[in-house]
Amino acid sequence: MDDWKVVQWGKEVLNKKHDKPFFLACGLYRPHLPWYVPRKYFDLYPPDEITLPNIDENDLDDVPPIGRSFVARRDDHKNVTETDNWRRAVAGYLACIRFADDMIGELLDALDSSSYADNTMIVLWGDHGWHLGEKLHWRKFALWEEATRVPLMISAPGMAPGRCDRTVSLVDLYPTFIDVCGLPQRDGLDGVSLKPLMAQPDREWDRPALTTHIRGNHSVRSERWRYIRYSDGTEELYDHENDSLEWTNLAEDAQYRDIIAAHAAWIPKVEAPTAEPLRRR
């Protein structure tokens, strides 16, 4: 497996003697499609023992057309369910996660046995979430919770174990590296250092997480609320305190206009110009 090869390379780097600080990025492909891993990982998740996601068959009725189009353009849920592959698909995803867990474990074992175990900052994160039928949707390509929420774990020398429930973003990682590692500060960064939360996970924090999917479509996630505004001005609002599966869109209810306005304030007023496509020479 390519991921196994990447981890062996990472272990080789950790076993070498380095005379100055170094940055090691070890990217794993799984659980990305296709869901191919050694058979022993599939054996851990028999399809007939799988618990399927809890869904509402009418979930998309109160979703604006652009949101529904993210689902309709692939028709994945219909294809998976009509071919009776839902349990097999979830089992395949879980098998790939278990394989990735083992690869991460190998890398951490190598770090623990190296001379860098006590002075290394470790960050584990994913680049996006994944729908397995939630909101009748599969893959990413959306602005709902399952697609936009990612794993994020940080360990650093002197940092006590703990869990933080504040909303942060992957653009916060670079400022965090700078802060924790004592590197020269940079101006003009959109993110902020997470070091204060690493020291005090329950401290006050008023920054939501912003996600964009296709130009003009944005989602703003605070600890309680998810607000989505599409390029045509249509909206979604979900109360995660009472609706963690995002089944009820509250955006049309006038009593939530102040909440919508507070979240909309985080959406960029001016969007960066579209990047020119790369041209092969």
CSV table of C-alpha atoms in Angstrom, one decimal:
chain,number,residue,atom,x,y,z
A,1,MET,CA,0.0,0.0,0.0
A,2,ASP,CA,1.3,3.5,-0.8
A,3,ASP,CA,0.4,4.7,2.6
A,4,TRP,CA,2.5,2.0,4.2
A,5,LYS,CA,5.4,3.1,2.0
A,6,VAL,CA,4.9,6.8,3.0
A,7,VAL,CA,5.0,5.8,6.7
A,8,GLN,CA,8.2,3.7,6.2
A,9,TRP,CA,9.8,6.8,4.6
A,10,GLY,CA,8.6,8.9,7.6
A,11,LYS,CA,10.2,6.4,10.0
A,12,GLU,CA,13.5,6.6,8.1
A,13,VAL,CA,13.5,10.4,8.5
A,14,LEU,CA,12.8,10.1,12.2
A,15,ASN,CA,15.6,7.5,12.6
A,16,LYS,CA,18.2,9.9,11.1
A,17,LYS,CA,20.3,12.4,13.1
A,18,HIS,CA,19.3,16.0,12.4
A,19,ASP,CA,21.4,18.9,13.5
A,20,LYS,CA,18.7,21.5,13.2
A,21,PRO,CA,14.9,21.6,13.6
A,22,PHE,CA,13.0,19.9,10.9
A,23,PHE,CA,9.4,19.8,9.5
A,24,LEU,CA,8.1,16.4,8.5
A,25,ALA,CA,4.8,16.1,6.5
A,26,CYS,CA,3.5,12.6,6.2
A,27,GLY,CA,0.3,12.5,4.1
A,28,LEU,CA,-1.9,9.4,4.1
A,29,TYR,CA,-4.3,8.8,1.2
A,30,ARG,CA,-6.8,6.6,2.9
A,31,PRO,CA,-9.7,6.7,3.7
A,32,HIS,CA,-10.0,8.4,0.3
A,33,LEU,CA,-11.6,6.5,-2.5
A,34,PRO,CA,-11.2,3.8,-3.7
A,35,TRP,CA,-11.6,1.9,-0.4
A,36,TYR,CA,-8.9,-0.7,-0.9
A,37,VAL,CA,-7.0,-1.9,2.1
A,38,PRO,CA,-5.7,-5.4,3.2
A,39,ARG,CA,-8.5,-7.9,3.8
A,40,LYS,CA,-7.9,-8.1,7.6
A,41,TYR,CA,-9.3,-4.6,8.0
A,42,PHE,CA,-12.5,-5.5,6.2
A,43,ASP,CA,-12.9,-8.6,8.3
A,44,LEU,CA,-13.2,-6.3,11.4
A,45,TYR,CA,-16.4,-4.8,10.0
A,46,PRO,CA,-18.9,-7.4,8.7
A,47,PRO,CA,-21.5,-5.5,6.7
A,48,ASP,CA,-24.5,-7.2,8.4
A,49,GLU,CA,-23.2,-5.7,11.8
A,50,ILE,CA,-22.9,-2.1,10.5
A,51,THR,CA,-25.0,0.6,12.0
A,52,LEU,CA,-26.2,2.9,9.2
A,53,PRO,CA,-26.4,6.7,9.6
A,54,ASN,CA,-29.8,8.1,10.8
A,55,ILE,CA,-31.4,9.9,8.0
A,56,ASP,CA,-34.7,11.7,7.1
A,57,GLU,CA,-36.0,10.8,3.7
A,58,ASN,CA,-37.4,14.4,3.4
A,59,ASP,CA,-34.3,16.0,4.6
A,60,LEU,CA,-33.7,18.1,1.4
A,61,ASP,CA,-37.2,19.5,1.2
A,62,ASP,CA,-36.2,22.7,3.0
A,63,VAL,CA,-32.8,23.0,1.4
A,64,PRO,CA,-32.3,25.7,-1.3
A,65,PRO,CA,-31.9,24.6,-5.0
A,66,ILE,CA,-28.1,25.1,-5.0
A,67,GLY,CA,-27.7,22.9,-1.9
A,68,ARG,CA,-29.9,20.2,-3.5
A,69,SER,CA,-27.9,20.4,-6.7
A,70,PHE,CA,-24.8,19.3,-4.8
A,71,VAL,CA,-26.6,16.1,-4.1
A,72,ALA,CA,-28.5,15.6,-7.4
A,73,ARG,CA,-25.5,16.1,-9.7
A,74,ARG,CA,-24.1,12.7,-8.6
A,75,ASP,CA,-27.2,10.8,-7.4
A,76,ASP,CA,-24.8,8.7,-5.2
A,77,HIS,CA,-27.4,7.9,-2.5
A,78,LYS,CA,-29.9,6.5,-4.9
A,79,ASN,CA,-27.2,4.4,-6.6
A,80,VAL,CA,-25.8,3.0,-3.3
A,81,THR,CA,-29.2,2.2,-1.8
A,82,GLU,CA,-30.8,0.7,-5.0
A,83,THR,CA,-27.9,-1.7,-5.4
A,84,ASP,CA,-28.0,-2.7,-1.7
A,85,ASN,CA,-24.5,-1.4,-1.0
A,86,TRP,CA,-25.0,1.0,1.9
A,87,ARG,CA,-23.8,-1.4,4.6
A,88,ARG,CA,-20.9,-2.5,2.4
A,89,ALA,CA,-19.9,1.1,1.7
A,90,VAL,CA,-19.9,2.1,5.4
A,91,ALA,CA,-17.9,-1.0,6.2
A,92,GLY,CA,-15.4,-0.2,3.5
A,93,TYR,CA,-15.0,3.3,4.9
A,94,LEU,CA,-14.5,2.0,8.4
A,95,ALA,CA,-11.9,-0.5,7.2
A,96,CYS,CA,-9.9,2.2,5.6
A,97,ILE,CA,-10.0,4.4,8.7
A,98,ARG,CA,-8.8,1.5,10.8
A,99,PHE,CA,-5.9,1.0,8.3
A,100,ALA,CA,-5.0,4.7,8.5
A,101,ASP,CA,-5.1,4.4,12.3
A,102,ASP,CA,-2.5,1.6,12.1
A,103,MET,CA,-0.3,3.6,9.8
A,104,ILE,CA,-0.5,6.6,12.2
A,105,GLY,CA,0.4,4.3,15.1
A,106,GLU,CA,3.5,3.0,13.3
A,107,LEU,CA,4.7,6.6,12.7
A,108,LEU,CA,4.0,7.6,16.4
A,109,ASP,CA,5.8,4.5,17.6
A,110,ALA,CA,8.8,5.5,15.5
A,111,LEU,CA,8.7,9.0,17.0
A,112,ASP,CA,8.5,7.6,20.5
A,113,SER,CA,11.6,5.5,20.0
A,114,SER,CA,13.6,8.3,18.4
A,115,SER,CA,15.6,11.1,20.0
A,116,TYR,CA,12.9,13.6,19.1
A,117,ALA,CA,10.1,12.2,21.2
A,118,ASP,CA,10.2,14.9,23.8
A,119,ASN,CA,10.7,18.0,21.7
A,120,THR,CA,8.4,17.5,18.7
A,121,MET,CA,5.0,19.1,18.0
A,122,ILE,CA,2.6,16.7,16.3
A,123,VAL,CA,-0.5,17.7,14.4
A,124,LEU,CA,-3.0,15.3,12.9
A,125,TRP,CA,-5.7,16.6,10.6
A,126,GLY,CA,-7.9,15.7,7.7
A,127,ASP,CA,-8.6,17.9,4.7
A,128,HIS,CA,-12.4,17.4,4.6
A,129,GLY,CA,-15.2,15.4,6.1
A,130,TRP,CA,-17.3,12.7,4.3
A,131,HIS,CA,-21.0,12.0,4.0
A,132,LEU,CA,-22.1,8.3,4.1
A,133,GLY,CA,-25.8,9.0,3.4
A,134,GLU,CA,-26.4,11.9,5.8
A,135,LYS,CA,-28.6,14.4,4.2
A,136,LEU,CA,-29.1,11.8,1.4
A,137,HIS,CA,-25.6,12.8,0.3
A,138,TRP,CA,-22.2,11.0,-0.3
A,139,ARG,CA,-18.6,12.2,-0.5
A,140,LYS,CA,-17.7,15.8,0.3
A,141,PHE,CA,-18.8,18.6,-2.2
A,142,ALA,CA,-21.2,20.3,0.2
A,143,LEU,CA,-21.3,22.8,3.1
A,144,TRP,CA,-23.1,20.7,5.7
A,145,GLU,CA,-21.5,19.3,8.9
A,146,GLU,CA,-20.4,15.9,7.7
A,147,ALA,CA,-18.5,17.4,4.7
A,148,THR,CA,-16.8,20.3,6.5
A,149,ARG,CA,-15.9,19.0,10.0
A,150,VAL,CA,-12.5,17.4,10.2
A,151,PRO,CA,-10.4,15.6,12.8
A,152,LEU,CA,-7.8,17.9,14.4
A,153,MET,CA,-5.4,16.7,17.1
A,154,ILE,CA,-2.4,18.6,18.4
A,155,SER,CA,0.3,17.5,20.8
A,156,ALA,CA,3.2,19.7,21.8
A,157,PRO,CA,5.9,19.6,24.6
A,158,GLY,CA,4.4,20.8,27.9
A,159,MET,CA,0.9,20.5,26.6
A,160,ALA,CA,-1.6,18.7,28.9
A,161,PRO,CA,-4.1,16.2,27.4
A,162,GLY,CA,-7.6,17.6,26.9
A,163,ARG,CA,-10.5,18.2,24.6
A,164,CYS,CA,-11.4,21.5,23.1
A,165,ASP,CA,-14.9,22.2,21.8
A,166,ARG,CA,-14.2,25.6,20.3
A,167,THR,CA,-14.7,26.2,16.5
A,168,VAL,CA,-11.4,26.5,14.7
A,169,SER,CA,-10.2,26.3,11.1
A,170,LEU,CA,-7.3,24.7,9.2
A,171,VAL,CA,-6.1,28.2,8.3
A,172,ASP,CA,-5.2,28.5,12.0
A,173,LEU,CA,-2.6,25.8,11.8
A,174,TYR,CA,0.2,27.9,10.2
A,175,PRO,CA,-0.1,30.7,12.8
A,176,THR,CA,-0.1,28.0,15.5
A,177,PHE,CA,3.1,26.5,14.2
A,178,ILE,CA,4.7,29.9,14.2
A,179,ASP,CA,3.6,30.6,17.8
A,180,VAL,CA,4.4,27.2,19.3
A,181,CYS,CA,7.8,26.8,17.6
A,182,GLY,CA,8.9,30.4,18.2
A,183,LEU,CA,9.3,31.3,14.5
A,184,PRO,CA,9.2,34.9,13.1
A,185,GLN,CA,5.7,36.3,13.0
A,186,ARG,CA,4.0,36.9,9.7
A,187,ASP,CA,1.5,39.7,8.9
A,188,GLY,CA,-1.6,39.3,6.7
A,189,LEU,CA,-2.6,35.8,7.9
A,190,ASP,CA,-6.3,35.0,8.0
A,191,GLY,CA,-5.9,32.4,10.7
A,192,VAL,CA,-5.0,32.9,14.4
A,193,SER,CA,-2.8,30.9,16.7
A,194,LEU,CA,-4.5,28.1,18.6
A,195,LYS,CA,-1.8,28.1,21.3
A,196,PRO,CA,-4.1,29.9,23.8
A,197,LEU,CA,-6.7,27.1,23.4
A,198,MET,CA,-4.0,24.5,23.8
A,199,ALA,CA,-3.2,26.0,27.2
A,200,GLN,CA,-6.8,26.6,28.2
A,201,PRO,CA,-9.3,24.6,26.1
A,202,ASP,CA,-12.4,26.1,27.7
A,203,ARG,CA,-11.3,29.8,27.3
A,204,GLU,CA,-13.6,32.3,25.7
A,205,TRP,CA,-13.4,32.1,21.9
A,206,ASP,CA,-15.6,34.1,19.5
A,207,ARG,CA,-14.3,33.0,16.1
A,208,PRO,CA,-16.4,30.7,14.0
A,209,ALA,CA,-15.1,28.5,11.2
A,210,LEU,CA,-15.6,29.6,7.6
A,211,THR,CA,-15.8,27.1,4.7
A,212,THR,CA,-16.3,27.8,1.0
A,213,HIS,CA,-17.4,25.3,-1.7
A,214,ILE,CA,-17.5,26.7,-5.2
A,215,ARG,CA,-17.3,30.4,-5.6
A,216,GLY,CA,-19.8,32.4,-3.6
A,217,ASN,CA,-21.1,29.6,-1.4
A,218,HIS,CA,-20.1,29.8,2.2
A,219,SER,CA,-20.7,28.1,5.5
A,220,VAL,CA,-20.1,29.7,8.9
A,221,ARG,CA,-20.0,27.3,11.9
A,222,SER,CA,-20.1,28.5,15.5
A,223,GLU,CA,-20.3,26.2,18.5
A,224,ARG,CA,-24.1,26.1,18.4
A,225,TRP,CA,-25.0,27.2,14.8
A,226,ARG,CA,-24.3,26.5,11.2
A,227,TYR,CA,-25.2,29.2,8.7
A,228,ILE,CA,-25.0,28.6,5.0
A,229,ARG,CA,-25.4,31.3,2.3
A,230,TYR,CA,-25.3,30.4,-1.4
A,231,SER,CA,-24.2,32.5,-4.3
A,232,ASP,CA,-27.9,33.4,-5.1
A,233,GLY,CA,-28.5,34.6,-1.5
A,234,THR,CA,-30.5,31.6,-0.4
A,235,GLU,CA,-29.7,30.4,3.1
A,236,GLU,CA,-29.7,27.6,5.6
A,237,LEU,CA,-29.5,27.8,9.4
A,238,TYR,CA,-29.1,24.8,11.8
A,239,ASP,CA,-29.2,24.7,15.6
A,240,HIS,CA,-26.7,22.0,16.6
A,241,GLU,CA,-27.8,22.2,20.2
A,242,ASN,CA,-31.2,20.7,19.2
A,243,ASP,CA,-30.6,19.4,15.7
A,244,SER,CA,-27.1,17.8,15.4
A,245,LEU,CA,-28.1,16.1,12.1
A,246,GLU,CA,-29.1,19.4,10.4
A,247,TRP,CA,-32.6,18.2,9.5
A,248,THR,CA,-34.5,21.5,10.1
A,249,ASN,CA,-33.5,24.6,8.2
A,250,LEU,CA,-34.4,27.6,10.4
A,251,ALA,CA,-33.3,30.3,7.9
A,252,GLU,CA,-36.9,31.4,7.0
A,253,ASP,CA,-37.9,31.9,10.7
A,254,ALA,CA,-37.8,35.6,11.5
A,255,GLN,CA,-36.8,35.0,15.1
A,256,TYR,CA,-33.4,33.9,14.0
A,257,ARG,CA,-32.5,37.0,11.9
A,258,ASP,CA,-30.1,38.3,14.5
A,259,ILE,CA,-28.3,35.0,14.6
A,260,ILE,CA,-28.1,34.9,10.8
A,261,ALA,CA,-26.7,38.5,10.7
A,262,ALA,CA,-24.0,37.7,13.3
A,263,HIS,CA,-22.8,34.7,11.3
A,264,ALA,CA,-23.1,36.4,7.9
A,265,ALA,CA,-20.7,39.1,9.2
A,266,TRP,CA,-17.9,36.5,8.9
A,267,ILE,CA,-18.5,35.9,5.2
A,268,PRO,CA,-15.9,37.7,3.0
A,269,LYS,CA,-17.2,41.0,1.6
A,270,VAL,CA,-14.8,40.8,-1.4
A,271,GLU,CA,-13.7,37.4,-2.8
A,272,ALA,CA,-10.3,36.8,-4.3
A,273,PRO,CA,-10.2,36.7,-8.1
A,274,THR,CA,-10.4,33.3,-9.7
A,275,ALA,CA,-7.0,31.7,-10.1
A,276,GLU,CA,-5.8,31.2,-13.6
A,277,PRO,CA,-5.6,27.5,-14.6
A,278,LEU,CA,-2.2,25.9,-14.9
A,279,ARG,CA,-1.1,25.3,-18.4
A,280,ARG,CA,1.1,22.5,-19.3
A,281,ARG,CA,4.1,23.3,-21.4
